[in-house]
Coordinates of C-alpha atoms in Angstrom, one line a residue:
Chain A
M15 CA 70.9 50.8 74.5
S16 CA 69.7 54.4 74.0
F17 CA 69.2 57.1 76.7
P18 CA 65.6 56.7 77.9
Y19 CA 64.8 60.4 78.6
E20 CA 64.1 63.3 76.3
L21 CA 64.1 66.1 79.0
L22 CA 66.2 66.5 82.1
I23 CA 65.3 69.0 84.9
V24 CA 68.7 69.6 86.4
D25 CA 69.3 71.1 89.8
L26 CA 72.2 73.5 90.0
D27 CA 73.8 73.6 93.5
G28 CA 75.1 70.1 94.2
V29 CA 74.9 69.0 90.6
V30 CA 76.5 71.6 88.3
W31 CA 78.5 73.2 91.1
R32 CA 78.9 73.1 94.9
G33 CA 79.7 76.5 96.4
G34 CA 82.3 77.9 94.1
R35 CA 83.6 74.6 92.7
I36 CA 82.4 73.0 89.4
I37 CA 81.5 69.3 89.5
E38 CA 83.4 68.2 86.4
R39 CA 81.9 64.7 85.9
N40 CA 78.3 66.0 86.0
V41 CA 79.3 68.8 83.5
E42 CA 80.8 66.2 81.2
A43 CA 77.6 64.2 81.3
L44 CA 75.5 67.2 80.5
R45 CA 77.7 67.9 77.4
I46 CA 77.2 64.3 76.3
L47 CA 73.4 64.6 76.7
N48 CA 73.3 67.9 74.9
D49 CA 75.2 66.3 72.0
L50 CA 72.7 63.5 72.0
G51 CA 69.9 66.0 71.6
V52 CA 68.4 65.5 75.1
K53 CA 66.7 68.8 76.2
L54 CA 68.2 70.2 79.4
V55 CA 66.5 72.7 81.7
F56 CA 68.0 74.0 84.9
A57 CA 66.1 74.6 88.1
S58 CA 67.3 76.2 91.3
N59 CA 65.5 77.2 94.4
N60 CA 68.0 80.0 94.8
S61 CA 66.4 83.4 94.0
S62 CA 69.6 85.5 94.5
I63 CA 70.8 85.2 90.9
S64 CA 68.4 86.0 88.0
R65 CA 67.7 83.5 85.2
R66 CA 69.7 85.8 82.9
G67 CA 72.6 85.5 85.3
Y68 CA 72.4 81.8 85.6
A69 CA 72.0 81.3 81.8
A70 CA 75.3 83.3 81.2
K71 CA 77.1 81.3 84.0
L72 CA 75.8 77.9 82.6
T73 CA 76.7 78.8 79.0
D74 CA 80.2 79.6 80.2
I75 CA 80.7 76.5 82.3
L76 CA 79.0 74.0 79.9
G77 CA 80.4 75.3 76.7
F78 CA 77.1 75.2 74.9
K79 CA 74.4 77.9 74.7
V80 CA 71.9 77.7 77.6
P81 CA 69.0 80.0 76.7
V82 CA 67.4 82.1 79.5
N83 CA 64.0 80.2 79.0
H84 CA 65.7 76.9 79.9
V85 CA 66.6 78.3 83.3
F86 CA 64.1 78.4 86.2
N87 CA 64.7 79.9 89.6
S88 CA 62.3 80.4 92.5
G89 CA 62.2 84.1 92.0
Y90 CA 61.0 83.7 88.5
L91 CA 58.4 81.1 89.5
A92 CA 57.0 83.3 92.3
S93 CA 56.8 86.3 90.0
K94 CA 55.1 84.2 87.3
W95 CA 52.6 82.6 89.7
I96 CA 51.5 86.0 91.0
M97 CA 51.2 87.3 87.4
D98 CA 49.2 84.2 86.4
N99 CA 46.8 84.5 89.3
Y100 CA 46.6 88.2 90.2
G101 CA 48.1 90.1 87.3
S102 CA 50.7 92.8 87.8
M103 CA 51.0 93.7 91.5
K104 CA 52.9 96.2 93.7
V105 CA 55.4 93.8 95.4
Y106 CA 57.7 94.2 98.4
P107 CA 60.6 91.8 97.9
I108 CA 62.7 90.4 100.7
G109 CA 65.5 89.2 98.5
E110 CA 68.5 90.0 96.5
D111 CA 69.1 91.6 93.1
G112 CA 68.1 88.4 91.2
L113 CA 64.6 88.4 92.7
I114 CA 64.1 92.1 92.0
E115 CA 65.1 91.5 88.4
E116 CA 62.6 88.7 88.0
L117 CA 59.8 90.7 89.5
T118 CA 60.4 93.7 87.4
L119 CA 60.9 91.7 84.1
M120 CA 57.6 89.9 84.8
G121 CA 55.8 93.3 85.0
H122 CA 55.4 93.8 88.7
M123 CA 56.2 97.1 90.5
V124 CA 58.7 96.9 93.3
V125 CA 57.5 99.2 96.2
D126 CA 58.4 99.7 99.9
D127 CA 55.6 101.8 101.3
V128 CA 53.5 99.6 103.6
L129 CA 50.2 101.0 102.4
S130 CA 50.8 100.4 98.8
I131 CA 52.2 96.9 99.1
E132 CA 49.9 94.3 97.5
A133 CA 52.2 91.3 97.8
V134 CA 55.3 90.3 99.9
V135 CA 57.7 87.9 98.2
V136 CA 60.3 86.3 100.4
G137 CA 63.6 84.8 99.1
L138 CA 67.0 84.6 100.6
D139 CA 68.3 88.0 101.6
R140 CA 71.8 88.3 103.0
N141 CA 71.1 92.0 103.5
L142 CA 68.1 91.3 105.7
T143 CA 67.3 93.8 108.4
Y144 CA 64.6 94.1 111.1
K145 CA 63.2 97.1 109.2
K146 CA 62.6 94.9 106.1
L147 CA 60.9 92.2 108.3
E148 CA 58.8 94.9 110.0
T149 CA 57.7 96.3 106.7
A150 CA 56.7 92.8 105.4
H151 CA 54.9 92.0 108.7
K152 CA 52.9 95.2 108.6
A153 CA 52.0 94.8 104.9
I154 CA 50.7 91.3 105.6
T155 CA 48.9 92.0 108.9
M156 CA 47.7 95.6 108.4
N157 CA 47.5 95.8 104.6
K158 CA 46.4 92.2 103.9
A159 CA 49.2 91.8 101.3
L160 CA 49.6 88.4 99.7
F161 CA 52.4 86.4 101.4
V162 CA 54.4 84.4 98.8
A163 CA 57.6 82.4 99.5
C164 CA 60.2 81.7 96.9
N165 CA 61.2 78.5 98.6
D166 CA 61.2 76.9 102.1
D167 CA 64.9 75.8 102.2
H168 CA 66.0 76.0 105.8
V169 CA 69.7 76.3 105.0
L170 CA 72.2 76.8 102.1
P171 CA 75.5 74.8 102.1
V172 CA 78.6 76.9 102.3
D173 CA 82.3 75.8 102.5
E174 CA 82.4 75.9 106.3
G175 CA 78.9 74.5 107.0
T176 CA 75.5 76.1 106.4
I177 CA 73.9 79.5 106.4
P178 CA 70.2 80.2 107.0
G179 CA 68.0 79.9 103.9
A180 CA 64.8 81.7 102.7
G181 CA 62.8 79.2 104.7
A182 CA 64.1 80.7 107.9
I183 CA 63.0 84.2 106.9
V184 CA 59.6 82.7 106.0
A185 CA 59.4 81.1 109.5
F186 CA 60.0 84.5 111.1
L187 CA 57.0 86.0 109.3
V188 CA 54.8 82.9 109.8
K189 CA 55.5 83.3 113.6
S190 CA 54.9 87.1 113.7
T191 CA 51.9 87.2 111.4
G192 CA 50.3 83.9 112.4
L193 CA 49.8 83.2 108.6
N194 CA 51.4 80.7 106.2
P195 CA 52.5 81.7 102.7
I196 CA 49.7 81.4 100.2
F197 CA 52.2 79.9 97.8
T198 CA 55.8 78.5 97.9
A199 CA 57.2 78.6 94.4
G200 CA 60.3 76.5 94.4
K201 CA 60.8 72.8 94.6
P202 CA 59.2 70.6 95.9
N203 CA 56.1 72.5 94.6
R204 CA 55.1 70.9 91.2
Y205 CA 54.3 74.3 89.7
L206 CA 57.6 74.2 87.7
A207 CA 56.9 70.8 86.3
D208 CA 53.4 71.8 85.3
L209 CA 54.8 74.8 83.4
L210 CA 57.4 72.7 81.7
L211 CA 55.2 69.9 80.7
K212 CA 52.8 72.4 79.1
S213 CA 55.4 74.3 77.2
M214 CA 58.0 71.6 76.2
G215 CA 55.6 69.0 74.7
V216 CA 57.5 66.1 76.3
P217 CA 55.5 63.1 77.7
K218 CA 55.8 62.7 81.4
D219 CA 57.6 59.3 81.2
K220 CA 60.4 60.9 79.2
V221 CA 61.2 63.5 81.8
L222 CA 63.9 62.9 84.5
V223 CA 64.5 65.1 87.5
V224 CA 68.2 65.2 88.6
G225 CA 69.2 66.5 92.0
D226 CA 71.2 66.0 95.2
R227 CA 68.4 66.4 97.8
C228 CA 65.5 64.1 98.8
D229 CA 63.5 66.8 100.5
M230 CA 63.6 69.1 97.4
D231 CA 64.5 67.3 94.2
V232 CA 63.2 63.8 94.7
T233 CA 60.0 65.1 96.5
F234 CA 59.5 67.5 93.6
A235 CA 59.7 64.6 91.1
L236 CA 57.3 62.6 93.2
N237 CA 54.9 65.5 93.5
S238 CA 55.0 66.0 89.8
G239 CA 54.7 62.3 88.8
L240 CA 58.2 62.3 87.2
D241 CA 61.2 60.0 87.5
S242 CA 64.1 61.1 89.7
L243 CA 67.8 60.5 89.8
L244 CA 69.6 61.3 93.1
V245 CA 73.3 62.0 92.7
F246 CA 75.8 62.0 95.6
T247 CA 77.7 65.1 94.5
G248 CA 76.0 67.5 96.8
L249 CA 74.3 67.5 100.2
T250 CA 73.3 63.7 100.2
K251 CA 76.1 61.2 100.6
P252 CA 75.8 57.4 99.8
D253 CA 75.4 56.7 103.6
T254 CA 72.8 59.4 104.2
P255 CA 69.5 57.8 105.3
L256 CA 67.0 58.5 102.5
T257 CA 63.7 59.9 103.5
I258 CA 62.2 59.2 100.1
K259 CA 63.3 56.7 97.6
P260 CA 64.4 58.1 94.2
K261 CA 63.9 56.0 91.0
Y262 CA 67.7 56.0 90.6
A263 CA 70.6 56.8 92.8
F264 CA 74.1 57.1 91.3
M265 CA 77.4 58.6 92.4
D266 CA 77.1 61.2 89.7
L267 CA 75.4 61.9 86.4
L268 CA 78.2 60.6 84.3
E269 CA 78.0 57.2 85.9
F270 CA 74.2 57.2 85.1
V271 CA 74.7 58.3 81.4
E272 CA 77.5 55.8 80.9
F273 CA 75.2 53.0 82.0
Y274 CA 73.2 53.6 78.8
L275 CA 76.0 54.3 76.3
Chain B
M14 CA 37.2 93.8 153.9
S15 CA 41.0 93.9 153.5
F16 CA 43.1 93.3 150.4
P17 CA 43.8 89.6 150.2
Y18 CA 47.2 89.5 148.6
E19 CA 50.6 90.4 150.0
L20 CA 52.6 90.4 146.7
L21 CA 51.6 91.4 143.2
I22 CA 53.6 90.4 140.1
V23 CA 52.7 93.3 137.8
D24 CA 53.1 93.2 134.0
L25 CA 54.3 96.5 132.5
D26 CA 53.1 96.9 128.9
G27 CA 49.3 96.9 128.9
V28 CA 49.2 97.5 132.7
V29 CA 51.4 100.4 133.7
W30 CA 51.6 101.8 130.1
R31 CA 50.6 101.0 126.6
G32 CA 53.2 102.1 124.0
G33 CA 54.0 105.6 125.1
R34 CA 50.8 106.3 127.1
I35 CA 50.5 105.8 130.9
I36 CA 47.4 103.9 132.2
E37 CA 46.4 106.3 134.9
R38 CA 43.8 104.1 136.7
N39 CA 46.2 101.2 137.1
V40 CA 49.0 103.6 138.3
E41 CA 46.6 105.0 140.9
A42 CA 45.7 101.5 142.1
L43 CA 49.5 100.7 142.4
R44 CA 50.0 103.8 144.6
I45 CA 47.1 102.7 146.9
L46 CA 48.5 99.2 147.2
N47 CA 52.0 100.5 147.9
D48 CA 50.5 102.7 150.7
L49 CA 48.8 99.6 152.1
G50 CA 52.2 97.9 152.3
V51 CA 51.5 95.3 149.5
K52 CA 54.7 94.3 147.9
L53 CA 54.9 95.1 144.2
V54 CA 57.3 93.5 141.7
F55 CA 57.2 94.3 138.0
A56 CA 57.8 91.7 135.3
S57 CA 58.2 92.3 131.6
N58 CA 59.1 89.9 128.8
N59 CA 60.7 92.9 127.1
S60 CA 64.5 92.6 127.2
S61 CA 65.2 95.9 125.4
I62 CA 65.4 98.0 128.5
S63 CA 67.5 96.9 131.5
R64 CA 66.1 96.4 135.0
R65 CA 67.9 99.6 136.0
G66 CA 66.2 101.5 133.2
Y67 CA 62.8 100.1 134.1
A68 CA 63.3 100.9 137.9
A69 CA 64.1 104.5 137.1
K70 CA 61.1 104.8 134.7
L71 CA 58.7 103.2 137.2
T72 CA 59.9 105.3 140.1
D73 CA 59.3 108.3 138.0
I74 CA 55.8 107.3 136.9
L75 CA 54.5 105.8 140.2
G76 CA 56.0 108.5 142.5
F77 CA 57.4 106.0 145.0
K78 CA 60.8 104.2 144.9
V79 CA 60.9 101.0 142.9
P80 CA 64.2 99.2 143.6
V81 CA 66.0 97.5 140.8
N82 CA 65.6 94.1 142.5
H83 CA 61.8 94.5 142.3
V84 CA 62.0 94.6 138.5
F85 CA 62.4 91.5 136.4
N86 CA 62.8 91.4 132.6
S87 CA 63.4 88.4 130.4
G88 CA 67.0 89.5 129.6
Y89 CA 67.8 89.4 133.4
L90 CA 66.1 86.0 133.7
A91 CA 67.9 84.5 130.8
S92 CA 71.3 85.8 132.1
K93 CA 70.5 84.4 135.6
W94 CA 69.4 81.0 134.3
I95 CA 72.6 80.6 132.4
M96 CA 74.7 81.7 135.4
D97 CA 72.8 79.3 137.8
N98 CA 73.1 76.3 135.4
Y99 CA 76.5 76.9 133.6
G100 CA 78.3 79.7 135.4
S101 CA 79.8 82.6 133.5
M102 CA 79.7 82.1 129.7
K103 CA 80.8 83.7 126.5
V104 CA 77.5 84.9 125.1
Y105 CA 76.4 86.2 121.8
P106 CA 73.3 88.3 122.2
I107 CA 70.7 89.0 119.6
G108 CA 69.2 91.9 121.4
E109 CA 69.3 95.5 122.4
D110 CA 71.3 97.5 125.0
G111 CA 69.1 96.3 127.9
L112 CA 70.0 92.7 127.2
I113 CA 73.7 93.4 126.9
E114 CA 73.6 95.3 130.2
E115 CA 71.9 92.3 132.0
L116 CA 74.4 89.8 130.6
T117 CA 77.4 91.9 131.5
L118 CA 76.1 92.7 135.1
M119 CA 75.4 89.0 135.6
G120 CA 79.1 88.3 134.8
H121 CA 78.9 86.9 131.3
M122 CA 81.2 88.0 128.6
V123 CA 79.7 89.3 125.4
V124 CA 81.5 88.0 122.3
D125 CA 80.9 87.9 118.6
D126 CA 83.5 85.5 117.2
V127 CA 81.6 82.2 116.2
L128 CA 84.4 79.9 117.5
S129 CA 84.4 81.5 121.0
I130 CA 80.6 81.7 121.5
E131 CA 79.3 79.3 124.2
A132 CA 75.7 80.5 124.3
V133 CA 73.4 82.5 122.0
V134 CA 70.7 84.5 123.8
V135 CA 67.8 85.8 121.7
G136 CA 65.7 88.8 122.6
L137 CA 64.0 91.5 120.5
D138 CA 66.5 93.2 118.3
R139 CA 65.3 96.1 116.2
N140 CA 68.8 96.3 114.7
L141 CA 68.7 92.7 113.6
T142 CA 70.7 91.9 110.5
Y143 CA 71.2 88.7 108.4
K144 CA 74.9 88.8 109.6
K145 CA 73.7 88.5 113.3
L146 CA 71.4 85.6 112.4
E147 CA 74.1 83.9 110.5
T148 CA 76.6 84.2 113.4
A149 CA 74.0 82.8 115.8
H150 CA 73.1 80.0 113.4
K151 CA 76.8 79.0 113.0
A152 CA 77.5 79.2 116.7
I153 CA 74.5 76.9 117.4
T154 CA 75.1 74.4 114.5
M155 CA 78.9 74.4 114.2
N156 CA 80.1 75.4 117.7
K157 CA 77.3 73.6 119.6
A158 CA 76.5 76.9 121.5
L159 CA 73.5 76.8 124.0
F160 CA 70.4 78.3 122.4
V161 CA 68.5 80.4 124.9
A162 CA 65.5 82.6 124.3
C163 CA 64.5 85.6 126.3
N164 CA 60.8 85.1 125.4
D165 CA 58.6 83.7 122.7
D166 CA 56.3 86.7 122.1
H167 CA 55.3 86.7 118.5
V168 CA 54.6 90.4 118.3
L169 CA 54.8 93.7 120.3
P170 CA 51.9 96.1 120.2
V171 CA 52.7 99.5 118.8
D172 CA 50.4 102.5 118.1
E173 CA 49.5 101.5 114.5
G174 CA 49.3 97.7 115.0
T175 CA 52.1 95.3 115.9
I176 CA 55.7 94.7 115.1
P177 CA 57.5 91.3 115.2
G178 CA 58.7 90.1 118.6
A179 CA 61.6 88.1 119.9
G180 CA 59.6 84.9 119.2
A181 CA 59.8 85.5 115.5
I182 CA 63.6 85.7 115.7
V183 CA 63.6 82.5 117.7
A184 CA 61.4 80.9 115.0
F185 CA 64.0 81.9 112.3
L186 CA 66.8 80.1 114.2
V187 CA 64.6 77.1 115.1
K188 CA 63.9 76.6 111.3
S189 CA 67.5 77.1 110.2
T190 CA 69.2 75.1 112.9
G191 CA 66.5 72.4 113.4
L192 CA 66.8 72.9 117.2
N193 CA 64.5 74.4 119.8
P194 CA 65.8 76.7 122.5
I195 CA 67.0 74.8 125.6
F196 CA 65.3 77.5 127.8
T197 CA 62.8 80.3 127.2
A198 CA 63.2 82.7 130.2
G199 CA 60.2 85.0 130.1
K200 CA 56.5 84.4 130.9
P201 CA 54.8 82.0 130.8
N202 CA 57.9 80.1 132.1
R203 CA 57.5 79.7 135.9
Y204 CA 61.2 80.3 136.5
L205 CA 60.5 83.9 137.6
A206 CA 57.8 82.8 140.1
D207 CA 60.2 80.2 141.6
L208 CA 62.9 82.8 142.1
L209 CA 60.4 85.2 143.7
L210 CA 58.7 82.7 146.0
K211 CA 62.2 81.6 147.2
S212 CA 63.4 85.2 147.9
M213 CA 60.3 87.1 149.0
G214 CA 59.1 84.7 151.7
V215 CA 55.4 85.1 150.7
P216 CA 53.1 82.1 150.7
K217 CA 51.7 81.1 147.3
D218 CA 48.1 81.9 148.1
K219 CA 49.1 85.5 148.9
V220 CA 50.6 86.2 145.5
L221 CA 48.6 87.6 142.6
V222 CA 49.8 87.9 139.0
V223 CA 48.4 91.0 137.2
G224 CA 48.5 91.2 133.4
D225 CA 46.7 91.9 130.1
R226 CA 47.4 88.6 128.2
C227 CA 46.1 85.1 128.6
D228 CA 48.9 83.5 126.7
M229 CA 51.6 85.1 128.8
D230 CA 50.4 86.4 132.2
V231 CA 47.5 84.1 133.0
T232 CA 49.4 81.0 131.7
F233 CA 52.4 82.1 133.7
A234 CA 50.2 82.3 136.9
L235 CA 48.7 78.9 136.1
N236 CA 52.2 77.3 135.4
S237 CA 53.3 78.8 138.8
G238 CA 50.3 77.8 140.8
L239 CA 49.4 81.4 141.5
D240 CA 46.2 83.4 141.3
S241 CA 45.7 85.7 138.3
L242 CA 44.0 89.0 137.5
L243 CA 43.3 89.8 133.9
V244 CA 42.8 93.5 133.2
F245 CA 41.4 94.9 129.9
T246 CA 43.8 97.8 129.6
G247 CA 46.1 96.2 127.1
L248 CA 45.9 93.6 124.4
T249 CA 42.8 91.7 125.7
K250 CA 39.4 93.4 125.4
P251 CA 36.2 92.4 127.3
D252 CA 35.0 90.7 124.1
T253 CA 38.2 88.8 123.3
P254 CA 37.6 85.1 123.6
L255 CA 39.7 83.9 126.5
T256 CA 41.9 80.8 125.8
I257 CA 42.5 80.3 129.6
K258 CA 40.3 81.5 132.4
P259 CA 42.0 83.9 134.9
K260 CA 40.9 83.8 138.6
Y261 CA 39.6 87.4 138.2
A262 CA 38.9 89.6 135.2
F263 CA 38.3 93.3 135.8
M264 CA 38.3 96.4 133.5
D265 CA 41.4 97.7 135.4
L266 CA 43.4 97.3 138.6
L267 CA 41.6 100.2 140.3
E268 CA 38.3 98.5 139.9
F269 CA 39.7 95.4 141.5
V270 CA 41.3 97.3 144.4
E271 CA 38.2 99.3 145.1
F272 CA 36.2 96.0 145.4
Y273 CA 38.2 95.4 148.6
L274 CA 38.3 98.9 150.1

């Protein structure tokens, strides 16, 4: 029996690592698939690290070369969506270095003067201040700046529990401005899948989404018309009630791969 | 014709002042009413300044003595509600000096170590940081701390437009924790009216709520079974569509008072 997929869209947190710990059995499975010639792309809603940063980290962990253009994060997707739809803009980011890098590489100009801001892009920002929120609020309400979200994740898992995610910052601005984001770039939005299917030339039924969350990864697959594999190496446990049924559910990716070998 | 009310519950921002500017005609009306022996209490959802601070400021502006116990802000109300229902608690405030003063005067202990926090109280905090939000989030999710809001105002008016209000900070924590506040102290909650009616000994039909906002002041009057006067000296203008009908709507308080004199 041969492996039935040509392209895997692999989530990072909860699949390749969790917090600071590498998930060895999933990494082993990714090495096997890479040797088999299966295309691997990596997709994270986290905008704090740039694609370049993730590519270097993944190459190091996996032991094979992961090119930057096989890595997608929500900061890149937000930057690209704005460029595709509005061209180069003057953007005020609420986010960390990785988001600023993606915006700049895409050709946007990062600004912080309310009157010159054309778009506000919101990702996780652990250096968030009221001043930043006030600037974003004024740009959206007074300057009619576009309001774009990197993702709507309500929390991020950390060792001792959770910390608030980009979705909470978005919720703040939704409440204060009375407006919803015009676009939310990360999973479960199918935007990433549309980009990939266009550029990779793989038929839909040969693409598998691998992730640890129903609300993000499985829903993303469903929104995109792709098959999904839920693994229990991250936030979801075998006894977690599933809100949406994935095509497959396995303890980890290696168990799934071994099923076909 | 004599003035038909014995007690007025007067909003501050939009009635006594707007931003840094005093609203002279309303102030003149308040002086007339004070001379007539009408009881005046002042109620603001703003928790940034303490009751003591407001009393001093009002005494200065109005030219007659406004005692501290005739001033109510949402920080005091939140502090009192917790004391009435749970006794003295270890509280983590997201707020400014006025909130910390009210909590301390009420007998609560202000703490910032997640594991010792028993209640999180959220008001406007223009020195908000991600670290404060993370501490509140962890206290609520991991330490099962009470989640109490001073108010749910989505914005505050400033000279050049609006800035985000306490309600936006509350929305952040609602999104990240998945929980709603157990109590929201300020208007339109009737808690203040219940306290006043119990302590002031004035019959309900002799109490008038004066304010500039339908969503807060008029709704507060409605929730409390009190009459309301909407004045157009603040956020609401004569051509603003009204979501809820006040008993009276006048350009300002002096116009209303002169109607009876």
